[in-house]
Coordinates of C-alpha atoms and ligand atoms in Angstrom, one line a residue:
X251 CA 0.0 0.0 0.0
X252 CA 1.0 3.5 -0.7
X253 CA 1.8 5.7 2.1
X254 CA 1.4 9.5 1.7
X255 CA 3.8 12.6 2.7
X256 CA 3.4 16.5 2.5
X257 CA 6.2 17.6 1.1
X258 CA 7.1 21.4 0.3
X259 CA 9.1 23.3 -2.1
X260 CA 10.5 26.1 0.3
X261 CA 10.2 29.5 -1.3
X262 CA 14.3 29.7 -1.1
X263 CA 14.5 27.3 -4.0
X264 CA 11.9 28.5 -6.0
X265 CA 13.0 31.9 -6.0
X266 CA 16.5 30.0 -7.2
X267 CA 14.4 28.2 -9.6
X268 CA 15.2 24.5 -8.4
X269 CA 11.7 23.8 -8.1
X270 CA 11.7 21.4 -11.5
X271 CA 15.0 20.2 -10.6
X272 CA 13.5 19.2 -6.9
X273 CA 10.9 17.6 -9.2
X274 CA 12.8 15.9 -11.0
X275 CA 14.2 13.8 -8.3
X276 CA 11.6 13.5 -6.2
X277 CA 10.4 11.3 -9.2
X278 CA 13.0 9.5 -10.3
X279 CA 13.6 8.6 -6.4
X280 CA 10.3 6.9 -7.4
X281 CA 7.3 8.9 -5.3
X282 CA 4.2 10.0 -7.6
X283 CA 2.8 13.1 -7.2
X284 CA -0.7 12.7 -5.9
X285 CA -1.6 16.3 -5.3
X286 CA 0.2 20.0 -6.3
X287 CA 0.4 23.4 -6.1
X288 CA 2.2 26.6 -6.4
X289 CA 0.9 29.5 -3.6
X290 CA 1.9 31.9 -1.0
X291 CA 1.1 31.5 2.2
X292 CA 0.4 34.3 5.0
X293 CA 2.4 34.4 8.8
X294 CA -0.5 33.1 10.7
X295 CA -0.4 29.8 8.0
X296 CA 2.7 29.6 8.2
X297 CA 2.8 29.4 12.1
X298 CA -0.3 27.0 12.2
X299 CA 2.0 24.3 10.5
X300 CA 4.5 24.7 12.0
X301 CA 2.8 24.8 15.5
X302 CA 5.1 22.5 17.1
X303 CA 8.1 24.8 16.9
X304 CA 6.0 27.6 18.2
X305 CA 8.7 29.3 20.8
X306 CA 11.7 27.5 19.8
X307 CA 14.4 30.6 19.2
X308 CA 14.0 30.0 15.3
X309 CA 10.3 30.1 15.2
X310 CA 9.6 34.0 14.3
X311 CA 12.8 33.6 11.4
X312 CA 11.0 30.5 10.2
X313 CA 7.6 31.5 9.6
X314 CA 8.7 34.7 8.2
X315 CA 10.8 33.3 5.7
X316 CA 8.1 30.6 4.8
X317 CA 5.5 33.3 3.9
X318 CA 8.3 35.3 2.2
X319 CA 7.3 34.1 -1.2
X320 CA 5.8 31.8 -3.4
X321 CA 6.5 27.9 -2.5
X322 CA 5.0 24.2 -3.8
X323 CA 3.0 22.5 -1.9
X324 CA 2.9 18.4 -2.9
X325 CA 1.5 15.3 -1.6
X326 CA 3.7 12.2 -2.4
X327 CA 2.8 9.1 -2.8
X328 CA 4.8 5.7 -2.8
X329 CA 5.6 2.8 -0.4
X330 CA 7.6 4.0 2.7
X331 CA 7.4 7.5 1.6
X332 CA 7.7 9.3 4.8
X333 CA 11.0 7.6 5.6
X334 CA 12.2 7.7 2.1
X335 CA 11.5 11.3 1.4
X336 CA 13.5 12.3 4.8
X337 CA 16.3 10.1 3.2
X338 CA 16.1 12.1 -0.1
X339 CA 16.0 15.3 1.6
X340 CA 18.9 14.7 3.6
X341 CA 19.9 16.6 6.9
X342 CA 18.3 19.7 8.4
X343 CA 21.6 21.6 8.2
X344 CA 22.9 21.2 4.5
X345 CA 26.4 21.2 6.1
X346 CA 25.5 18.2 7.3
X347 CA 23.7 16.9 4.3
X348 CA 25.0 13.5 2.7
X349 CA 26.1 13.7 -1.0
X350 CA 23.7 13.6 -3.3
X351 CA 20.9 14.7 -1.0
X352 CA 18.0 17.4 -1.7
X353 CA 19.4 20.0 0.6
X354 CA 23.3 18.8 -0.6
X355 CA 22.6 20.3 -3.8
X356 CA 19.8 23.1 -3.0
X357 CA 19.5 24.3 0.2
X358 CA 21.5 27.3 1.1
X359 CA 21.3 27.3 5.1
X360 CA 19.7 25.3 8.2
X361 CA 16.9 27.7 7.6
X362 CA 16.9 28.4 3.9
X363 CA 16.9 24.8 3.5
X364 CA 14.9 24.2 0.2
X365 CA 12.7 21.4 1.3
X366 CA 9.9 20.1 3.7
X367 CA 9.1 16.6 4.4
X368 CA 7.0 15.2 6.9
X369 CA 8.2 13.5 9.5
X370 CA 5.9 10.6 10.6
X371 CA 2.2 9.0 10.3
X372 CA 0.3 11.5 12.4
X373 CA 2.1 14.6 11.2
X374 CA 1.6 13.5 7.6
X375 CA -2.3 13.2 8.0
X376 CA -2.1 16.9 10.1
X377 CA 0.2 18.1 7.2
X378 CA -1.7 16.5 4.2
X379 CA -5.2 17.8 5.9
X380 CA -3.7 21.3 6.8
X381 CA -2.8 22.4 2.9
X382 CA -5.3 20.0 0.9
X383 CA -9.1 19.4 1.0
X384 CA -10.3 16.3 0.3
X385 CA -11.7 17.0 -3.3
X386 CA -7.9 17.9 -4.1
X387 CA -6.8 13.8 -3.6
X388 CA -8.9 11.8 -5.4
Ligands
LIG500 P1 11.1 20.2 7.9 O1 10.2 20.1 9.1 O2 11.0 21.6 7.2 O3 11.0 19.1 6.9 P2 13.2 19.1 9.5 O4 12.2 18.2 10.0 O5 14.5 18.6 9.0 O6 12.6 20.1 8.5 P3 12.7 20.6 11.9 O7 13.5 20.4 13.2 O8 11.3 20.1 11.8 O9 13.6 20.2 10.7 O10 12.7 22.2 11.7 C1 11.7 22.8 10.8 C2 12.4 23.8 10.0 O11 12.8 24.9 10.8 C3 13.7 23.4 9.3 O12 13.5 22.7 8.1 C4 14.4 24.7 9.1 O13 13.8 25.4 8.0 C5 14.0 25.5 10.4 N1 15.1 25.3 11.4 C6 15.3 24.2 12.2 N2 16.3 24.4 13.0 C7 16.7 25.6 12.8 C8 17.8 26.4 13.3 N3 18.6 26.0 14.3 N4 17.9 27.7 12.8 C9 17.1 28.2 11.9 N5 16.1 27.4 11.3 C10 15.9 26.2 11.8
LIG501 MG1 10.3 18.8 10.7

């Protein structure tokens, strides 16, 4: 069976204009993808998702920069895809980021870091259900 993920296109890289190079191995890793689309999201979104970080030291810096421009929001579909798409991704910190990895090649700082992946069952269905009505994953 097919698990699903909520993966986003941070607005760092498509203001770069890595978003059909992200693409482009976020398929050939082998995910389909189920659900798409391009939009800008306000502060008070972008502080909803990312609720759980609310008053870490890098909250206000994070929600700012996600509502700082346009980004891609995607649902992914394949077996193990939470897991894999972490993999893909690669480490938080690019500096830290395996070769080959998302944020390796794209992500420009721990912050700026080009991608979003979510990070287990019950934040997938929040995540999935927080950017995508129903009608929008047949
Ligand atoms: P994401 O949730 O975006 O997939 P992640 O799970 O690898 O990334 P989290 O710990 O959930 O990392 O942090 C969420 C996001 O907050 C990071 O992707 C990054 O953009 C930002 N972030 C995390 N730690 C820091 C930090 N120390 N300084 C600045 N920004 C940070
Ligand atoms: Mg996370």
């Amino acid at each position: 069976m097919a698990q699903r993920t909520l993966s986003i296109v941070k607005p760092d890289a498509v203001r770069k204009g890595f978003t059909g190079a992200i693409l482009a191995e976020i398929e050939k890793a082998g995910f389909r993808i189920g659900a798409i689309k391009k939009q800008s999201i306000s502060k008070e979104q972008a502080q909803g998702f990312y609720q759980v970080h609310a008053g870490k030291p890098f909250f206000d810096g994070l929600t700012t920069f996600m509502s700082s421009g346009p980004l891609v929001l995607m649902v992914l579909e394949k077996e193990n895809a939470i897991a894999d798409l972490r993999k893909l991704m690669g480490a938080t910190n690019p500096a830290n980021a395996e070769e080959g990895t998302i944020r390796k090649r794209f992500a420009g700082s721990v912050q700026e870091n080009a991608i979003h992946g979510s990070d287990a069952e019950d934040t997938a269905a929040f995540e999935i259900g927080y950017w995508f009505a129903g009608y929008e994953l047949i």
